[in-house]
Coordinates of C-alpha atoms in Angstrom, one line a residue:
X145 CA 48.6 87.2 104.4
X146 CA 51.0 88.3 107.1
X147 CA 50.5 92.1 108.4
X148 CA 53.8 93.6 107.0
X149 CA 52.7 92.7 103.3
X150 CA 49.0 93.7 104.3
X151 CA 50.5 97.3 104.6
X152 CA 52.5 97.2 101.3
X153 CA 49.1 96.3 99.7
X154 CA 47.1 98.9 100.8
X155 CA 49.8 102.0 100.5
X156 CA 50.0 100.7 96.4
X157 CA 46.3 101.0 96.3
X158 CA 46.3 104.5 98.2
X159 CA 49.2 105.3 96.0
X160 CA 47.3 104.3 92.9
X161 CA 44.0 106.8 94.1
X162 CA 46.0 109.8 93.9
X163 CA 47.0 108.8 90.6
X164 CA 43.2 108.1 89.2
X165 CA 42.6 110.9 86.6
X166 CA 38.7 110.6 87.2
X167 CA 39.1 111.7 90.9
X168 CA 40.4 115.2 90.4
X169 CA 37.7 116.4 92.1
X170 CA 38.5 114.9 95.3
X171 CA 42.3 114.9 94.6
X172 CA 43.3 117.4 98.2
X173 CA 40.7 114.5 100.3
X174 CA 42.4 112.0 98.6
X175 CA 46.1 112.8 99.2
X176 CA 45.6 113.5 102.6
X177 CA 44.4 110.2 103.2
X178 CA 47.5 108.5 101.3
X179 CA 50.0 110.6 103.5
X180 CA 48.1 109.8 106.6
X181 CA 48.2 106.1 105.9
X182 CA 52.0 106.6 105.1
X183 CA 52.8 108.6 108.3
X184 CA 50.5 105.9 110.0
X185 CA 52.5 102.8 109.2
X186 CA 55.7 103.6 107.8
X187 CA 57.1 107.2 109.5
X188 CA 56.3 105.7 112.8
X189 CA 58.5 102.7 111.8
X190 CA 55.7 100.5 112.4
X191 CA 56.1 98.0 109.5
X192 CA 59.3 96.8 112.1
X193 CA 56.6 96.1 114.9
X194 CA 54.2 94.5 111.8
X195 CA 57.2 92.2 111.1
X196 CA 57.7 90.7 114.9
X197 CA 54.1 90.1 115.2
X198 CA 54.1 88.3 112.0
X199 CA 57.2 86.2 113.2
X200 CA 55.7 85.6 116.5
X201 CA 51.9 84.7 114.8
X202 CA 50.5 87.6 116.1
X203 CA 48.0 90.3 114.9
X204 CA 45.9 92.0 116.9
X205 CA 43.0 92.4 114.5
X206 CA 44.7 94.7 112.3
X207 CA 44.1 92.1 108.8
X208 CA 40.9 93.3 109.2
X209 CA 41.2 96.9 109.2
X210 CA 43.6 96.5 106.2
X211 CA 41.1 94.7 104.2
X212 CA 38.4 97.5 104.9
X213 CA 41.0 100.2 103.5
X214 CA 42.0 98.0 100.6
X215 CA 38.4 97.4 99.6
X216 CA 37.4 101.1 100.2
X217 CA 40.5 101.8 97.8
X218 CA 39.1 99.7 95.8
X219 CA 35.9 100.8 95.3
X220 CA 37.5 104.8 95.0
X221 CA 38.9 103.6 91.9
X222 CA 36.5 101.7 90.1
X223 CA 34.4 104.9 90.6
X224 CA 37.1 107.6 90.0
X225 CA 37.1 105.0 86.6
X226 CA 33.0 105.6 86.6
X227 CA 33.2 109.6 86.3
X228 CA 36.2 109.6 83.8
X229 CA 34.0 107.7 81.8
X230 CA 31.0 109.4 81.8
X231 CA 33.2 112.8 81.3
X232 CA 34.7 110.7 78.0
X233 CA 33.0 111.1 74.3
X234 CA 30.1 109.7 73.8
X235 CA 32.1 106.6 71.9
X236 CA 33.7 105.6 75.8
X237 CA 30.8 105.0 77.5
X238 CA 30.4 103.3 81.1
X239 CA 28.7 99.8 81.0
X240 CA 26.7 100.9 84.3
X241 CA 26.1 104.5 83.3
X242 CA 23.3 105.3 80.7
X243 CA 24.2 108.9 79.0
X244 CA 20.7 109.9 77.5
X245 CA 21.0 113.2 77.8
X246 CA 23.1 116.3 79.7
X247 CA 20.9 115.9 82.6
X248 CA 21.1 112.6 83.6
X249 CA 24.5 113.0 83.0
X250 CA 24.6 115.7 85.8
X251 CA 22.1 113.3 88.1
X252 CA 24.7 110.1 87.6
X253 CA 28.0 112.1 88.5
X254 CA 26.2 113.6 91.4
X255 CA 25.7 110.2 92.7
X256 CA 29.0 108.8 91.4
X257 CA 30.6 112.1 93.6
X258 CA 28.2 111.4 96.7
X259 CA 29.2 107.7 97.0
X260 CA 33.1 108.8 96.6
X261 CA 32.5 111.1 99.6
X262 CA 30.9 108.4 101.4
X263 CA 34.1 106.2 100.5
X264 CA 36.1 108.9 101.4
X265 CA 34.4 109.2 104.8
X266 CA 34.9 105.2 105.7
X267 CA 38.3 104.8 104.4
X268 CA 39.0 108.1 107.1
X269 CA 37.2 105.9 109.9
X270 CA 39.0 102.9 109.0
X271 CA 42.3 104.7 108.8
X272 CA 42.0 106.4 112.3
X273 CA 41.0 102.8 113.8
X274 CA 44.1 101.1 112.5
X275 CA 45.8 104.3 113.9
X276 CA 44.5 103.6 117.3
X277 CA 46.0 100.0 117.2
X278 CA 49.3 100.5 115.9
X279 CA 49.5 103.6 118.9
X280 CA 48.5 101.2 121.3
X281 CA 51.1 98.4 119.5
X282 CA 53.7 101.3 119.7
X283 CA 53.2 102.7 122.9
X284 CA 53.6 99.1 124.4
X285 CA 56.5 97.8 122.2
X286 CA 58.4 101.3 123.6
X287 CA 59.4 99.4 126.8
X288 CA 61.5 96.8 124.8
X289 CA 64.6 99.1 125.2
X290 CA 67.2 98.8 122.5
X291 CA 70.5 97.0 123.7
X292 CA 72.6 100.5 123.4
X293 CA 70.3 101.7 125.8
X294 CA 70.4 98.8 128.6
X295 CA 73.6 99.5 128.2
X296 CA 73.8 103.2 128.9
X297 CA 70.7 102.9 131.8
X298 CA 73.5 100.5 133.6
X299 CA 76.4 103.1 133.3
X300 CA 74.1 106.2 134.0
X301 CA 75.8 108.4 137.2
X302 CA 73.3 110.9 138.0
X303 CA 76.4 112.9 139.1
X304 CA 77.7 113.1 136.0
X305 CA 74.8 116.0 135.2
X306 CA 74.8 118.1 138.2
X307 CA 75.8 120.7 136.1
X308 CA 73.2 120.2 133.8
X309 CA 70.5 120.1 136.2
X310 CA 71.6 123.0 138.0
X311 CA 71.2 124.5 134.3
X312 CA 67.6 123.3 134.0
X313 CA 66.4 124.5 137.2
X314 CA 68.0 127.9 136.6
X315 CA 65.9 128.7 133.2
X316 CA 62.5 126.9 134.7
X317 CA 63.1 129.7 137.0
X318 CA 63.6 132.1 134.6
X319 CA 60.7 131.1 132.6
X320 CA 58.0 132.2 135.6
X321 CA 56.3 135.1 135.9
X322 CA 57.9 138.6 136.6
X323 CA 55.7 138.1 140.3
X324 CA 57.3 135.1 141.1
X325 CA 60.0 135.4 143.7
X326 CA 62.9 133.3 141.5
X327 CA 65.8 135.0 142.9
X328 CA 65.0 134.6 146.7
X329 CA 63.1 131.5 148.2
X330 CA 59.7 132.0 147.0
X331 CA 60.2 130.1 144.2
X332 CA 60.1 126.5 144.7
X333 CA 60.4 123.3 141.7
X334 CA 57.5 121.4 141.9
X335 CA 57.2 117.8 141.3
X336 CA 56.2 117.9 138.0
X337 CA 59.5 120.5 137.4
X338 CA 61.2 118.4 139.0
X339 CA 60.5 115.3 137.1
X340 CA 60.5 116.9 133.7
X341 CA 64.6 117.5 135.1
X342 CA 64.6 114.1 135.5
X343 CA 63.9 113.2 132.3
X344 CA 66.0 116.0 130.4
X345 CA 69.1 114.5 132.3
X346 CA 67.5 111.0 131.3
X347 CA 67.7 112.1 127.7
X348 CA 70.8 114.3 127.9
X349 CA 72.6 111.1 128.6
X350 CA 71.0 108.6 126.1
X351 CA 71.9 111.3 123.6
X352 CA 75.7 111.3 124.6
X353 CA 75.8 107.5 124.7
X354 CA 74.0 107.4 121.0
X355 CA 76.7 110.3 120.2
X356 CA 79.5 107.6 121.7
X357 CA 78.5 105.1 119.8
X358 CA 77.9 106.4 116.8
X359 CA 79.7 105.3 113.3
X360 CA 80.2 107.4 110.6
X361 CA 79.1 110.9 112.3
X362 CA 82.4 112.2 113.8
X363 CA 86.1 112.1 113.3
X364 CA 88.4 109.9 115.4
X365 CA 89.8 113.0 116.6
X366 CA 86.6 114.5 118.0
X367 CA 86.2 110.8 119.7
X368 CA 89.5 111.3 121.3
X369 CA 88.4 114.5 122.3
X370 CA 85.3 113.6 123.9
X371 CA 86.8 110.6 125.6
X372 CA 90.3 112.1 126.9
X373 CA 89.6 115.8 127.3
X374 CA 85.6 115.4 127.8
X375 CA 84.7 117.7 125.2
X376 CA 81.1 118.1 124.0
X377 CA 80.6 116.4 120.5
X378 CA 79.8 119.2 117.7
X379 CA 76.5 119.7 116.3
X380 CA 75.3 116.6 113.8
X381 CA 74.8 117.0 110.3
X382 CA 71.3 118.4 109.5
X383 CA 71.0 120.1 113.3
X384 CA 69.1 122.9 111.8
X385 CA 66.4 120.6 111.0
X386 CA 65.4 119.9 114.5
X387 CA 66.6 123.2 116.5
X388 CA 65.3 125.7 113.6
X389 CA 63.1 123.8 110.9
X390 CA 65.5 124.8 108.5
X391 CA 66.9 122.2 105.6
X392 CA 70.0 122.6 104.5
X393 CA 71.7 119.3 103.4
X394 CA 75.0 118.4 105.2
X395 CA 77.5 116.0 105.2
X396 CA 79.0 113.8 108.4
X397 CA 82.6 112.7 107.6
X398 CA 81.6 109.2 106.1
X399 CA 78.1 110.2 104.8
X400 CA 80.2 110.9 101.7
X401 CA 79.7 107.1 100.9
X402 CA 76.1 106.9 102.0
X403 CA 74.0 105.5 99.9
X404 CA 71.8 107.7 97.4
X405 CA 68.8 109.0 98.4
X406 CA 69.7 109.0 102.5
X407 CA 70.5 111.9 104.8
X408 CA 71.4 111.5 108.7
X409 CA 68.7 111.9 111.4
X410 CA 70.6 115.0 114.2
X411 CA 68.5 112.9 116.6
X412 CA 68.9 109.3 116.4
X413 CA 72.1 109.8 113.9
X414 CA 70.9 106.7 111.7
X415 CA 71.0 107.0 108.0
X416 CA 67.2 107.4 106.2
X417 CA 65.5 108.0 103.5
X418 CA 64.9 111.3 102.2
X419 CA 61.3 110.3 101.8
X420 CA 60.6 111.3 105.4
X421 CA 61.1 114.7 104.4
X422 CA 58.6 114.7 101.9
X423 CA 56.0 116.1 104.3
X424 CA 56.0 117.4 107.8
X425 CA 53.7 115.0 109.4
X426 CA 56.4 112.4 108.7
X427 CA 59.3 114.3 110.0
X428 CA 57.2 114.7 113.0
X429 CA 56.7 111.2 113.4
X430 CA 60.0 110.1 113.4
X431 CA 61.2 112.9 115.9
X432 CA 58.5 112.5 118.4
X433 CA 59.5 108.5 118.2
X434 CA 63.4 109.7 119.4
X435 CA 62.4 112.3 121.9
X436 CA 59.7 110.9 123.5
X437 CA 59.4 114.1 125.1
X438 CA 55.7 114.4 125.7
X439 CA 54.6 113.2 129.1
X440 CA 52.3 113.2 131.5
X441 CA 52.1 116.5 133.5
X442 CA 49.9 115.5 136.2
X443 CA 51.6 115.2 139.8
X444 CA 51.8 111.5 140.8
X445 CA 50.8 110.0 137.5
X446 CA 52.8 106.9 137.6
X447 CA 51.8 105.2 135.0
X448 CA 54.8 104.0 132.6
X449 CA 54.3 105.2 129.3
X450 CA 53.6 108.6 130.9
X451 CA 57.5 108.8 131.1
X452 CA 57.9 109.5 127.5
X453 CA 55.0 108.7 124.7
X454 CA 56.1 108.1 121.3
X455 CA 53.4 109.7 119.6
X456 CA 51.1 112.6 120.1
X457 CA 48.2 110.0 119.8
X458 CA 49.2 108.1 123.0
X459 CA 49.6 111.3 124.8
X460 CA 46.3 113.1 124.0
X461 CA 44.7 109.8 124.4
X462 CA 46.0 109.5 128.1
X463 CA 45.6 113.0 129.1
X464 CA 41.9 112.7 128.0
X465 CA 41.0 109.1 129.2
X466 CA 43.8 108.6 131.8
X467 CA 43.9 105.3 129.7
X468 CA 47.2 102.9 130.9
X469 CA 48.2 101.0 127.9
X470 CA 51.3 99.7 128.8
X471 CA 48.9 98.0 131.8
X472 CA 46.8 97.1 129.7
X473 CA 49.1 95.0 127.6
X474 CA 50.7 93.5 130.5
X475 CA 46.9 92.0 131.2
X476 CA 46.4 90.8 127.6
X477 CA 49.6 89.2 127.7
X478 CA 49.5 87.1 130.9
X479 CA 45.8 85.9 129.5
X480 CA 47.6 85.0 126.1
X481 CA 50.4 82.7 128.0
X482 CA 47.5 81.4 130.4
X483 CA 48.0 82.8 133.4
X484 CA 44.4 82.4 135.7
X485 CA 44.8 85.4 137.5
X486 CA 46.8 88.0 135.8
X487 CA 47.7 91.1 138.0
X488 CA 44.6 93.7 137.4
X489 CA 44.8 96.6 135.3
X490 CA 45.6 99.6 137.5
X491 CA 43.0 99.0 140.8
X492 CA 42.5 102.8 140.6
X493 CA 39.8 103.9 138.1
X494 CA 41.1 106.0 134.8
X495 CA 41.0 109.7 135.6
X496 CA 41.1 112.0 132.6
X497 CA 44.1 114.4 133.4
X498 CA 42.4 117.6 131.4
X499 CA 42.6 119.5 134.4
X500 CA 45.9 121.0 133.9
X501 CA 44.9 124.9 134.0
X502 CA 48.4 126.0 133.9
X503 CA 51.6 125.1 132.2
X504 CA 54.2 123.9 134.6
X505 CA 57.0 125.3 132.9
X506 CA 55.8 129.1 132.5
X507 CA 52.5 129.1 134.2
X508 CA 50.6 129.9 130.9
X509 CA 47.2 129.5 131.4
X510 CA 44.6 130.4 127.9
X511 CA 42.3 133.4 128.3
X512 CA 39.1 133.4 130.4
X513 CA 37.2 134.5 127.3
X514 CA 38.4 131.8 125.6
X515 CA 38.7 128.9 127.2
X516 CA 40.0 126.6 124.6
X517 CA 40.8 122.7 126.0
X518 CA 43.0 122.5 122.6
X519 CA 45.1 125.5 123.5
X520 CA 46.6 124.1 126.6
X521 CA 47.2 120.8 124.5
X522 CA 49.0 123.1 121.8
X523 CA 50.8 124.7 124.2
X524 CA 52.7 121.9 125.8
X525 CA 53.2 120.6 122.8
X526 CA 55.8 123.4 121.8
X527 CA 57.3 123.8 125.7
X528 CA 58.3 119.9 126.0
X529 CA 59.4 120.0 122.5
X530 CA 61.3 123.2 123.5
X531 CA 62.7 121.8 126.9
X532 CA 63.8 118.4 125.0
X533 CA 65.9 120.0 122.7
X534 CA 67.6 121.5 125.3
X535 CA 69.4 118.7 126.5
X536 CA 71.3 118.6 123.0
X537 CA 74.7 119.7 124.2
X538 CA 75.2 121.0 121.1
X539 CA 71.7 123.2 121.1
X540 CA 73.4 125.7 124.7
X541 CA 76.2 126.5 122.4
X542 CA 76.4 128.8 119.4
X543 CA 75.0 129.5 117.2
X544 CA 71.8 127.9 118.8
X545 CA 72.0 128.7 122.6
X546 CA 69.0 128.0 123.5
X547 CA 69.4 128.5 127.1
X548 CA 69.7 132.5 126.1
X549 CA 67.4 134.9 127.2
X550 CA 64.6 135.3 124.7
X551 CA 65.9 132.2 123.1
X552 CA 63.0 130.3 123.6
X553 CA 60.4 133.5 122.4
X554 CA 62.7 133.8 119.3
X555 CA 62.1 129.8 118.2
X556 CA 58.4 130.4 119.0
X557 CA 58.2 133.1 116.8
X558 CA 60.1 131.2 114.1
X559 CA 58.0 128.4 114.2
X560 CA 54.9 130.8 114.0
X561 CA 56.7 132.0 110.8
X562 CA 56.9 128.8 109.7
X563 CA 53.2 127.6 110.3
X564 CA 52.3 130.7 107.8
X565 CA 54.8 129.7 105.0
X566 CA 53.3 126.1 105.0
X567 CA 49.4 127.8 105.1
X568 CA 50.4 129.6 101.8
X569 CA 51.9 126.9 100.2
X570 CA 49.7 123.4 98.6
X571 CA 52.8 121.5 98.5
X572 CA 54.3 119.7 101.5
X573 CA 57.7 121.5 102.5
X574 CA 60.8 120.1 103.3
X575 CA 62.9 120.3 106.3
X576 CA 59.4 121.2 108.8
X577 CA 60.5 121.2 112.4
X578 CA 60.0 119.0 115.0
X579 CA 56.7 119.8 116.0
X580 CA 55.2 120.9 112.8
X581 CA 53.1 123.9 112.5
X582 CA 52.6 125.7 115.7
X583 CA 49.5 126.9 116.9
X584 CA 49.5 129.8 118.6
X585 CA 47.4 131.5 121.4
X586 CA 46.5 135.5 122.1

C-alpha cells in the first residue's frame, strides 16, 4: 500500500476515535492526537512529498510507522467499544467482560481505562517518530526550489533593496539597548545581523516575484501600476491573519469565483481550504512552510537548511544536536545510486548550538534566577517571526507599520493577548497568528 493512501487510512481511523462514544473519558487525549497527526501529514503539505516517493518507489520506513498508528487506532476502538459496553444494561453485555457484580465492574473498566492510556501513550510515540521522518523528508525536499523561484533567484539585483536594507539595519539598531551607542559608531551589525538582512531582502524579493506572478489577487491596474510606476502592491486579502492574528474574511478581485470552502493564503497567495483554520497548529504549519524564517543564529553555521527551516521541528532539532540533514540526505542518496565513496557527512563533528545567551536582534538574555533553555527558544521564535513579516511591503505601511516605534512591543502584547483568549477557550480558534500562542518571559 503506497504511503499517500497509508495516511488517508490512518487519519479515518484517528477520525473515527474521536467519534467513539465509549472514549469520553479520554476524549481531550484523544483529539489532540487526531489534530497532531493532521498537522503532521497534511498542514505541512506532506501527502505532496508522500506522493513523489510513492512515484519514485520510495519510503523511507514510514509503512511501518503507519501500521503501528493504525493498529494502536485500532485497538482504542475496540476498547472504547469494551467500556461502552460494560457501561450498557445488563441485556448488552461484552463477550470478554464478565459483569457479576458493581465491583468487578469497577476492577474491569479500571483495566479497560489503564490499557487505553497505555494505547494512548504508544500511538503518541509512534506519532512523534513518524514526525521526525517526514521533518527530516521536508527539510531535505526544501532545496528542490519551485520553478517561480529559479526564476526569481536568476533575476535577483541585490541593488534593487538598498533601500530596504538600509531600513533593516536602521530598526536592528533601534532595537538595542538604551547603552548601546546606535547613533555614533559604537554600534556595529554583527554577522549574524548581517545575515538575518540577507535573508529579509532574500525573502522581500521572493515575495514581490510571487506578488508578480500572482493570478486572481490584484487588478490589472494595480499590475500596471507596479510594473510602470513601481508601486508597492496593496495588502492581500486576509493580511490581518498573519500581521495581527485577526480573521476577518476577505475577498481578492477574482476570489469571487473561488470555489466554496477556500480562502487566500496573504503569504503564498494560493487558494486553500478553510480547514487549515480549524486550529492554530495548522495555520502555523503552513506559515512557517512560506516564511522559512527560523534559522540558525550561530556565527559561521553554514550548514544549508540553516538558511531557512520549514518547521519548528528541524530548527529545535539543529540548534540542539547541530544535526545537518540536508548532508545527511546527500550521503544516503549517493549510497542509494551506488556511488563507493560518497562525499562524507560534514568532516566537522555536530556541535549543539544551545549556547546562544543572547538574542541577536535585541540582546535579550532570560533572567539569572531563571535560567530557562526554553525561554531563549521562545523568544526567537517571536523576533524572526517578527523580522520576517517585515519584509511584507505591505506590513511598513498603514495601517500595520511595523517599522514604527513600539510597533514591534504593541504585536507582542497582542499576541500575549491572544495566547490568553485561546487558554480560556476548549475549542480551537480561528484566524491564530503566525506563530501561535506566545510564550512570554519576566
Amino acid at each position: 500500500m503506497d504511503t499517500a493512501y497509508n495516511s488517508v487510512w490512518v487519519y479515518e481511523y484517528l477520525e473515527k476515535l474521536t467519534q467513539c462514544s465509549g472514549l469520553k473519558a479520554h476524549h481531550t487525549e484523544i483529539q489532540e492526537l487526531h489534530r497532531a497527526f493532521r498537522e503532521v501529514v497534511y498542514d505541512r503539505r506532506y501527502y505532496l512529498v508522500a506522493q513523489r516517493m510513492d512515484r519514485a518507489n520510495e519510503n523511507r520506513g514510514l509503512s511501518g510507522h503507519y501500521e503501528l498508528l493504525r493498529s494502536s487506532a485500532l485497538q482504542l476502538i475496540h476498547l472504547g467499544e469494551q467500556l461502552e459496553a460494560l457501561g450498557a444494561s445488563t441485556s448488552a453485555s461484552d463477550e470478554t467482560v464478565e459483569r457479576t457484580d458493581s465491583a468487578s465492574v469497577e476492577k474491569t473498566r479500571a483495566e479497560i481505562n489503564n490499557q487505553i492510556r497505555r494505547g494512548i501513550v504508544i500511538a503518541w510515540a509512534g506519532l512523534e517518530d513518524l514526525n521526525g521522518l517526514i521533518t527530516d523528508e521536508l527539510e531535505g525536499d526544501k532545496a528542490r526550489k519551485p520553478f517561480w523561484q529559479q526564476i526569481a533567484d536568476k533575476r535577483f539585483s541585490p541593488a534593487d533593496y538598498r533601500e530596504f536594507e538600509k531600513q533593516l539595519e536602521d530598526w536592528i539598531a533601534g532595537r538595542q539597548p538604551e547603552h548601546e551607542d546606535v547613533q555614533g559608531h559604537g554600534f556595529q551589525l554583527t554577522e549574524t545581523q548581517k545575515r538575518l538582512i540577507r535573508l529579509n531582502v532574500q525573502r522581500r524579493h521572493y515575495l514581490v516575484a510571487l506578488q508578480q506572478n500572482s493570478s486572481g489577487v490584484y487588478t490589472v491596474d494595480q499590475f500596471l501600476a507596479a510594473r510602470e510606476q513601481g508601486v508597492s502592491f496593496p495588502a492581500p486579502p486576509n493580511a490581518d491573519v498573519v500581521i495581527n492574528g485577526s480573521w476577518e474574511r476577505t475577498l481578492a478581485p477574482a476570489d469571487e469565483l473561488a470555489a466554496p470552502g477556500t480562502f487566500r493564503c496573504p503569504c503564498c497567495l494560493e487558494l486553500l481550504s478553510d480547514t487549515l483554520l480549524s486550529d492554530e497548529g495548522s495555520w502555523r504549519s503552513h506559515i512557517y512552510e512560506d516564511l522559512q524564517h527560523l534559522t540558525c543564529l550561530v556565527p559561521g553555521c553554514n550548514v544549508q537548511e540553516a538558511e531557512g527551516f520549514i518547521t519548528a521541528h528541524g530548527w529545535v532539532e539543529h540548534l540542539t544536536t547541530g544535526r545537518r540533514i540536508n548532508e545527511e540526505y546527500d550521503r544516503f542518496e549517493a549510497l542509494e545510486r551506488g556511488e563507493k565513496n560518497p562525499q562524507a557527512v560534514a568532516k566537522e563533528p555536530k556541535t549543539p548550538h544551545v549556547d546562544i545567551e543572547v538574542c541577536p536582534i535585541c540582546q535579550w538574555r532570560p533572567a539569572e534566577e531563571c535560567p530557562d533553555p526554553a525561554a531563549m527558544f521562545t523568544h526567537l521564535k517571536s523576533e524572526l517571526l517578527y523580522f520576517a513579516l517585515l519584509s511584507f511591503p505591505w506590513a511598513l505601511k498603514p495601517p500595520y507599520n511595523l517599522l514604527a516605534k513600539g510597533a514591534f512591543e504593541s504585536w507582542l502584547e497582542h499576541q500575549k493577548g491572544l495566547e490568553g483568549l485561546n487558554r480560556e477557550s476548549d475549542e480551537p480558534s480561528n484566524g491564530l497568528p503566525g506563530v501561535g500562542p506566545v510564550e512570554t518571559q519576566s
